[in-house]
mmCIF file of C-alpha atoms (C1' of nucleotides) in Angstrom:
data_model
loop_
_atom_site.group_PDB
_atom_site.id
_atom_site.type_symbol
_atom_site.label_atom_id
_atom_site.label_comp_id
_atom_site.label_asym_id
_atom_site.label_seq_id
_atom_site.Cartn_x
_atom_site.Cartn_y
_atom_site.Cartn_z
ATOM 1 C CA MET A 170 -67.841 -11.546 158.433
ATOM 2 C CA PRO A 171 -71.448 -12.092 156.621
ATOM 3 C CA THR A 172 -74.046 -11.864 158.993
ATOM 4 C CA THR A 173 -75.426 -15.421 158.709
ATOM 5 C CA ALA A 174 -73.604 -16.508 155.611
ATOM 6 C CA ILE A 175 -76.520 -15.793 153.112
ATOM 7 C CA SER A 176 -77.858 -18.021 150.484
ATOM 8 C CA MET A 177 -77.719 -17.894 146.763
ATOM 9 C CA ASP A 178 -81.743 -17.344 147.472
ATOM 10 C CA GLU A 179 -81.360 -14.174 149.395
ATOM 11 C CA GLU A 180 -77.757 -13.384 147.384
ATOM 12 C CA LEU A 181 -79.812 -13.119 143.823
ATOM 13 C CA ALA A 182 -82.999 -11.709 145.689
ATOM 14 C CA ILE A 183 -80.736 -8.556 147.040
ATOM 15 C CA LEU A 184 -79.175 -7.723 143.851
ATOM 16 C CA ALA A 185 -82.528 -8.329 141.594
ATOM 17 C CA LYS A 186 -84.577 -5.995 144.522
ATOM 18 C CA ALA A 187 -82.566 -3.695 143.775
ATOM 19 C CA LEU A 188 -83.228 -3.312 139.933
ATOM 20 C CA GLY A 189 -86.388 -4.071 140.690
ATOM 21 C CA HIS A 190 -86.972 -0.027 139.982
ATOM 22 C CA PRO A 191 -86.372 1.709 136.302
ATOM 23 C CA ALA A 192 -85.357 4.778 138.443
ATOM 24 C CA ARG A 193 -82.192 2.428 139.123
ATOM 25 C CA VAL A 194 -82.010 0.786 136.009
ATOM 26 C CA ARG A 195 -81.196 3.634 134.323
ATOM 27 C CA ILE A 196 -78.491 4.869 137.156
ATOM 28 C CA ILE A 197 -76.841 1.427 136.839
ATOM 29 C CA GLN A 198 -77.289 1.642 132.915
ATOM 30 C CA PHE A 199 -76.050 5.378 133.103
ATOM 31 C CA LEU A 200 -72.995 4.569 135.284
ATOM 32 C CA ALA A 201 -72.100 1.688 133.092
ATOM 33 C CA LYS A 202 -72.223 3.912 130.100
ATOM 34 C CA ARG A 203 -70.282 6.912 131.481
ATOM 35 C CA SER A 204 -67.994 3.667 132.314
ATOM 36 C CA SER A 205 -66.837 5.805 134.843
ATOM 37 C CA CYS A 206 -67.401 7.238 138.337
ATOM 38 C CA MET A 207 -69.983 10.033 138.431
ATOM 39 C CA CYS A 208 -71.922 11.852 141.207
ATOM 40 C CA GLY A 209 -74.872 14.655 140.874
ATOM 41 C CA ASP A 210 -74.818 14.381 137.219
ATOM 42 C CA ILE A 211 -77.350 11.485 137.940
ATOM 43 C CA VAL A 212 -80.148 13.748 139.477
ATOM 44 C CA ASP A 213 -80.040 15.432 136.298
ATOM 45 C CA GLU A 214 -80.754 12.689 134.409
ATOM 46 C CA LEU A 215 -83.802 11.631 136.239
ATOM 47 C CA PRO A 216 -87.345 13.153 137.251
ATOM 48 C CA LEU A 217 -86.495 12.769 140.712
ATOM 49 C CA ALA A 218 -85.582 15.039 143.277
ATOM 50 C CA GLN A 219 -82.288 14.938 144.596
ATOM 51 C CA SER A 220 -83.133 13.789 147.716
ATOM 52 C CA THR A 221 -84.964 10.905 146.012
ATOM 53 C CA VAL A 222 -81.826 10.335 143.711
ATOM 54 C CA SER A 223 -79.634 9.723 146.868
ATOM 55 C CA GLN A 224 -82.375 7.094 148.450
ATOM 56 C CA HIS A 225 -81.671 4.846 145.427
ATOM 57 C CA LEU A 226 -78.406 5.551 145.340
ATOM 58 C CA LYS A 227 -78.564 4.315 148.938
ATOM 59 C CA VAL A 228 -80.201 0.895 148.121
ATOM 60 C CA LEU A 229 -77.707 0.171 144.540
ATOM 61 C CA LYS A 230 -74.758 0.784 147.628
ATOM 62 C CA ASP A 231 -76.566 -0.986 150.377
ATOM 63 C CA ALA A 232 -76.493 -4.040 147.959
ATOM 64 C CA GLY A 233 -73.417 -3.475 146.895
ATOM 65 C CA LEU A 234 -73.815 -2.840 143.189
ATOM 66 C CA ILE A 235 -72.129 0.512 143.674
ATOM 67 C CA CYS A 236 -69.943 2.358 145.154
ATOM 68 C CA GLY A 237 -69.389 5.641 146.371
ATOM 69 C CA ASP A 238 -65.880 7.933 146.635
ATOM 70 C CA VAL A 239 -66.091 11.281 148.260
ATOM 71 C CA ASP A 240 -64.205 13.650 145.866
ATOM 72 C CA GLY A 241 -63.475 16.922 146.807
ATOM 73 C CA PRO A 242 -67.136 18.633 147.386
ATOM 74 C CA ARG A 243 -68.935 16.053 145.495
ATOM 75 C CA VAL A 244 -69.137 11.676 145.534
ATOM 76 C CA CYS A 245 -67.937 9.735 142.621
ATOM 77 C CA TYR A 246 -70.036 6.487 142.340
ATOM 78 C CA CYS A 247 -69.261 3.592 140.192
ATOM 79 C CA ILE A 248 -70.484 0.224 139.558
ATOM 80 C CA GLU A 249 -68.850 -2.277 141.653
ATOM 81 C CA PRO A 250 -67.617 -4.672 138.374
ATOM 82 C CA SER A 251 -68.000 -7.743 140.625
ATOM 83 C CA ALA A 252 -71.460 -7.133 142.446
ATOM 84 C CA LEU A 253 -72.637 -6.975 138.789
ATOM 85 C CA LYS A 254 -70.735 -9.782 137.641
ATOM 86 C CA ARG A 255 -71.996 -12.029 140.362
ATOM 87 C CA LEU A 256 -75.582 -10.901 139.183
ATOM 88 C CA LYS A 257 -74.862 -12.118 135.384
ATOM 89 C CA THR A 258 -73.557 -14.814 136.946
ATOM 90 C CA LEU A 259 -76.422 -16.338 139.398
ATOM 91 C CA ILE A 260 -78.895 -15.208 136.690
ATOM 92 C CA THR A 261 -77.418 -17.298 133.515
ATOM 93 C CA ALA A 262 -77.065 -19.619 136.359
ATOM 94 C CA LEU A 263 -81.140 -20.130 136.772
ATOM 95 C CA PRO A 264 -81.195 -23.351 135.624
ATOM 96 C CA SER A 265 -83.436 -23.529 132.026
ATOM 97 C CA PRO A 266 -86.013 -25.592 132.456
ATOM 98 C CA ILE A 267 -86.302 -29.209 130.494
ATOM 99 C CA SER A 268 -88.919 -29.034 127.883
ATOM 100 C CA SER A 269 -92.271 -29.827 128.115
ATOM 101 C CA PRO A 270 -92.341 -33.312 130.626
ATOM 102 C CA HIS A 271 -96.485 -33.342 129.371
ATOM 103 C CA LYS A 272 -97.511 -30.323 128.090
ATOM 104 C CA VAL A 273 -96.422 -26.888 128.443
ATOM 105 C CA CYS A 274 -98.790 -24.492 129.474
ATOM 106 C CA ARG A 275 -100.851 -22.253 127.440
ATOM 107 C CA SER A 276 -102.692 -19.689 129.415
ATOM 108 C CA ALA A 277 -102.507 -18.179 132.373
ATOM 109 C CA MET B 174 -101.379 -3.661 122.826
ATOM 110 C CA PRO B 175 -98.684 -2.613 126.005
ATOM 111 C CA THR B 176 -100.110 -0.144 127.848
ATOM 112 C CA THR B 177 -97.746 2.205 127.050
ATOM 113 C CA ALA B 178 -95.164 0.621 124.926
ATOM 114 C CA ILE B 179 -92.311 -0.596 128.412
ATOM 115 C CA SER B 180 -88.582 0.857 127.992
ATOM 116 C CA MET B 181 -86.676 -1.580 128.699
ATOM 117 C CA ASP B 182 -85.539 0.039 131.829
ATOM 118 C CA GLU B 183 -89.174 -0.701 132.993
ATOM 119 C CA GLU B 184 -89.042 -4.675 131.455
ATOM 120 C CA LEU B 185 -85.439 -4.845 133.542
ATOM 121 C CA ALA B 186 -87.341 -3.617 136.817
ATOM 122 C CA ILE B 187 -90.190 -5.712 136.225
ATOM 123 C CA LEU B 188 -88.589 -8.592 136.137
ATOM 124 C CA ALA B 189 -85.844 -7.940 138.430
ATOM 125 C CA LYS B 190 -88.435 -6.745 140.958
ATOM 126 C CA ALA B 191 -90.550 -10.302 140.502
ATOM 127 C CA LEU B 192 -86.945 -11.888 141.337
ATOM 128 C CA GLY B 193 -86.812 -9.605 144.459
ATOM 129 C CA HIS B 194 -87.621 -12.229 146.903
ATOM 130 C CA PRO B 195 -85.579 -15.163 148.037
ATOM 131 C CA ALA B 196 -88.874 -17.240 148.139
ATOM 132 C CA ARG B 197 -89.619 -16.226 144.732
ATOM 133 C CA VAL B 198 -86.113 -17.016 143.429
ATOM 134 C CA ARG B 199 -86.313 -20.272 145.039
ATOM 135 C CA ILE B 200 -90.379 -21.176 143.439
ATOM 136 C CA ILE B 201 -88.200 -20.257 139.649
ATOM 137 C CA GLN B 202 -85.509 -22.765 141.109
ATOM 138 C CA PHE B 203 -87.631 -25.198 141.992
ATOM 139 C CA LEU B 204 -89.821 -25.255 138.792
ATOM 140 C CA ALA B 205 -86.708 -24.849 136.796
ATOM 141 C CA LYS B 206 -85.167 -28.281 138.465
ATOM 142 C CA ARG B 207 -88.845 -30.228 138.170
ATOM 143 C CA SER B 208 -88.637 -28.643 134.443
ATOM 144 C CA SER B 209 -92.061 -29.485 134.335
ATOM 145 C CA CYS B 210 -95.337 -27.491 135.874
ATOM 146 C CA MET B 211 -95.976 -28.143 139.551
ATOM 147 C CA CYS B 212 -98.706 -27.373 141.484
ATOM 148 C CA GLY B 213 -98.703 -26.781 145.711
ATOM 149 C CA ASP B 214 -96.096 -28.992 145.720
ATOM 150 C CA ILE B 215 -93.891 -25.199 146.193
ATOM 151 C CA VAL B 216 -96.454 -24.760 149.678
ATOM 152 C CA ASP B 217 -94.683 -28.167 151.153
ATOM 153 C CA GLU B 218 -91.493 -26.627 149.744
ATOM 154 C CA LEU B 219 -91.886 -23.137 151.596
ATOM 155 C CA PRO B 220 -91.621 -22.236 155.276
ATOM 156 C CA LEU B 221 -95.120 -19.673 154.189
ATOM 157 C CA ALA B 222 -98.339 -19.990 154.378
ATOM 158 C CA GLN B 223 -100.228 -21.285 151.386
ATOM 159 C CA SER B 224 -102.325 -17.876 150.884
ATOM 160 C CA THR B 225 -98.334 -16.305 151.037
ATOM 161 C CA VAL B 226 -97.701 -18.663 148.494
ATOM 162 C CA SER B 227 -100.196 -17.866 145.966
ATOM 163 C CA GLN B 228 -99.351 -14.101 146.909
ATOM 164 C CA HIS B 229 -95.953 -14.670 145.559
ATOM 165 C CA LEU B 230 -97.089 -16.859 142.297
ATOM 166 C CA LYS B 231 -99.361 -14.155 141.249
ATOM 167 C CA VAL B 232 -96.285 -11.456 141.497
ATOM 168 C CA LEU B 233 -94.356 -14.083 138.878
ATOM 169 C CA LYS B 234 -97.506 -14.580 137.286
ATOM 170 C CA ASP B 235 -98.349 -10.770 136.382
ATOM 171 C CA ALA B 236 -94.942 -10.543 135.828
ATOM 172 C CA GLY B 237 -94.565 -12.995 132.670
ATOM 173 C CA LEU B 238 -92.530 -15.114 134.872
ATOM 174 C CA ILE B 239 -94.567 -18.157 135.091
ATOM 175 C CA CYS B 240 -97.605 -19.581 134.292
ATOM 176 C CA GLY B 241 -100.609 -21.566 135.743
ATOM 177 C CA ASP B 242 -102.809 -24.307 133.921
ATOM 178 C CA VAL B 243 -105.595 -25.903 135.256
ATOM 179 C CA ASP B 244 -105.314 -29.490 135.978
ATOM 180 C CA GLY B 245 -107.935 -30.690 137.331
ATOM 181 C CA PRO B 246 -108.742 -30.345 140.611
ATOM 182 C CA ARG B 247 -105.062 -28.419 141.177
ATOM 183 C CA VAL B 248 -103.161 -25.787 139.285
ATOM 184 C CA CYS B 249 -100.471 -26.726 136.984
ATOM 185 C CA TYR B 250 -97.814 -23.781 137.092
ATOM 186 C CA CYS B 251 -94.392 -23.810 135.089
ATOM 187 C CA ILE B 252 -91.658 -21.378 134.354
ATOM 188 C CA GLU B 253 -92.536 -19.634 130.909
ATOM 189 C CA PRO B 254 -88.936 -20.035 129.405
ATOM 190 C CA SER B 255 -89.121 -16.785 126.751
ATOM 191 C CA ALA B 256 -89.961 -14.474 129.872
ATOM 192 C CA LEU B 257 -86.553 -16.028 132.007
ATOM 193 C CA LYS B 258 -84.205 -16.020 128.232
ATOM 194 C CA ARG B 259 -85.571 -12.104 128.064
ATOM 195 C CA LEU B 260 -84.234 -11.486 131.782
ATOM 196 C CA LYS B 261 -81.272 -13.152 131.354
ATOM 197 C CA THR B 262 -80.757 -11.392 127.977
ATOM 198 C CA LEU B 263 -81.761 -7.875 129.669
ATOM 199 C CA ILE B 264 -79.043 -8.551 132.443
ATOM 200 C CA THR B 265 -76.349 -9.718 130.394
ATOM 201 C CA ALA B 266 -76.807 -6.503 128.110
ATOM 202 C CA LEU B 267 -76.025 -4.527 130.982
ATOM 203 C CA PRO B 268 -72.623 -2.924 129.915
ATOM 204 C CA SER B 269 -69.594 -3.509 131.703
ATOM 205 C CA PRO B 270 -67.983 -0.643 133.070
ATOM 206 C CA ILE B 271 -64.855 0.457 130.719
ATOM 207 C CA SER B 272 -62.147 -0.094 133.515
ATOM 208 C CA SER B 273 -61.183 2.952 135.417
ATOM 209 C CA PRO B 274 -61.387 6.032 134.102
ATOM 210 C CA HIS B 275 -59.372 7.587 136.241
ATOM 211 C CA LYS B 276 -59.259 6.030 140.084
ATOM 212 C CA VAL B 277 -62.003 3.250 140.626
ATOM 213 C CA CYS B 278 -63.696 3.690 143.975
ATOM 214 C CA ARG B 279 -62.681 1.894 147.111
ATOM 215 C CA SER B 280 -64.799 2.075 149.606
ATOM 216 C CA ALA B 281 -68.028 3.536 150.032
ATOM 217 C "C1'" DT C 22 -125.906 -34.448 146.178
ATOM 218 C "C1'" DT C 23 -122.341 -33.762 149.754
ATOM 219 C "C1'" DC C 24 -117.764 -33.954 150.966
ATOM 220 C "C1'" DT C 25 -113.206 -33.304 150.424
ATOM 221 C "C1'" DC C 26 -109.120 -31.435 148.393
ATOM 222 C "C1'" DT C 27 -106.399 -27.820 145.885
ATOM 223 C "C1'" DT C 28 -106.517 -23.067 145.215
ATOM 224 C "C1'" DA C 29 -107.592 -17.706 144.583
ATOM 225 C "C1'" DT C 30 -109.392 -13.900 146.983
ATOM 226 C "C1'" DC C 31 -110.675 -11.344 150.962
ATOM 227 C "C1'" DG C 32 -109.570 -8.808 155.070
ATOM 228 C "C1'" DT C 33 -106.257 -7.285 157.800
ATOM 229 C "C1'" DA C 34 -102.079 -5.547 159.713
ATOM 230 C "C1'" DA C 35 -97.462 -4.814 159.974
ATOM 231 C "C1'" DA C 36 -93.470 -3.265 157.604
ATOM 232 C "C1'" DA C 37 -91.164 -1.736 153.761
ATOM 233 C "C1'" DT C 38 -90.997 1.526 149.379
ATOM 234 C "C1'" DT C 39 -91.116 5.411 147.177
ATOM 235 C "C1'" DA C 40 -90.885 10.203 146.950
ATOM 236 C "C1'" DC C 41 -91.285 15.201 148.273
ATOM 237 C "C1'" DG C 42 -89.121 19.576 150.996
ATOM 238 C "C1'" DA C 43 -86.537 21.371 154.287
ATOM 239 C "C1'" DT C 44 -82.433 20.602 156.735
ATOM 240 C "C1'" DA C 45 -77.762 19.261 158.468
ATOM 241 C "C1'" DG C 46 -72.643 18.545 157.499
ATOM 242 C "C1'" DG C 47 -68.749 18.617 154.922
ATOM 243 C "C1'" DA C 48 -65.774 20.737 151.527
ATOM 244 C "C1'" DT C 49 -64.375 24.494 148.591
ATOM 245 C "C1'" DG C 50 -63.801 29.572 147.445
ATOM 246 C "C1'" DC C 51 -63.900 33.922 148.869
ATOM 247 C "C1'" DG D 80 -64.104 33.825 159.538
ATOM 248 C "C1'" DC D 81 -68.120 33.587 155.716
ATOM 249 C "C1'" DA D 82 -70.853 32.329 151.604
ATOM 250 C "C1'" DT D 83 -71.872 28.692 148.326
ATOM 251 C "C1'" DC D 84 -72.194 23.874 146.544
ATOM 252 C "C1'" DC D 85 -72.921 19.469 146.549
ATOM 253 C "C1'" DT D 86 -74.758 15.398 148.898
ATOM 254 C "C1'" DA D 87 -76.876 12.855 153.391
ATOM 255 C "C1'" DT D 88 -80.963 12.551 156.133
ATOM 256 C "C1'" DC D 89 -84.541 13.562 158.830
ATOM 257 C "C1'" DG D 90 -88.995 14.364 158.767
ATOM 258 C "C1'" DT D 91 -93.453 12.980 156.586
ATOM 259 C "C1'" DA D 92 -97.046 10.989 153.645
ATOM 260 C "C1'" DA D 93 -99.397 8.115 150.370
ATOM 261 C "C1'" DT D 94 -98.527 3.673 148.497
ATOM 262 C "C1'" DT D 95 -97.225 -1.267 147.916
ATOM 263 C "C1'" DT D 96 -95.550 -5.091 150.079
ATOM 264 C "C1'" DT D 97 -95.343 -9.362 153.175
ATOM 265 C "C1'" DA D 98 -97.644 -12.219 155.749
ATOM 266 C "C1'" DC D 99 -101.462 -14.336 157.982
ATOM 267 C "C1'" DG D 100 -105.847 -16.201 159.330
ATOM 268 C "C1'" DA D 101 -110.762 -17.027 157.150
ATOM 269 C "C1'" DT D 102 -113.500 -17.787 153.588
ATOM 270 C "C1'" DA D 103 -114.883 -18.524 148.740
ATOM 271 C "C1'" DA D 104 -114.915 -20.917 144.857
ATOM 272 C "C1'" DG D 105 -113.879 -24.831 140.934
ATOM 273 C "C1'" DA D 106 -112.968 -30.249 140.627
ATOM 274 C "C1'" DG D 107 -113.401 -34.931 141.408
ATOM 275 C "C1'" DA D 108 -114.672 -38.823 144.400
ATOM 276 C "C1'" DA D 109 -118.109 -40.756 147.530
#
DNA sequence: TTCTCTTATCGTAAAATTACGATAGGATGC
DNA sequence: GCATCCTATCGTAATTTTACGATAAGAGAA
């Protein structure tokens, strides 16, 4: 049911992009540390408005990195372990460059 | 000499953001596969204008993931192995969530 | 020098991101 | 019912990203 069967490039790009903001990295770390689901405690943890945090949560959710369950009046977020694992796999799979074919670059 | 001594959150966010575009993922893969430095062959590899590719290369360079050496009339890009390694380390270091404290989320 | 090749930068426009306050909507408690 | 709490969404504005063509700048060849 994927829209067009996305490539590995796109998949990695989507996951990496979702992590491409300090606030979202901290959210992931917070959720992982708390291990469990959490809700708006994340808002207290970040120097951001509630609506902004909600937006970041949506980005992470759209990327599949987290999921949210309604738990009474509040929402319980937790990491999607398979997605995080997938990200680790894709990053690790990036081939390490074979050392210096002629000369390694030095300056920019 | 870091601007303010960036945190690990920011460091990971910067690296992840740089990878957060399919074109840039493909550039990294291409450079790693070629192992060695490369120049505007990257332009031929991507369905993008030369100026756009140059912009993507700049993003990767600013993030420290690649470097470019002038080699006569052309520029020789290559992966900065330490930065790629650092990214792998930071991603891998993301704590895996401790399994289900009460109940794992199911739907979004 | 002049011409050519390669790459970076400029200028621009469209789209996406980031952030906020304000508001709506759903669930619980009174 | 009504009030309250929590979260998502709306509306908005400033900034950034993405993309392109056009142009400049550097190096080598004729």
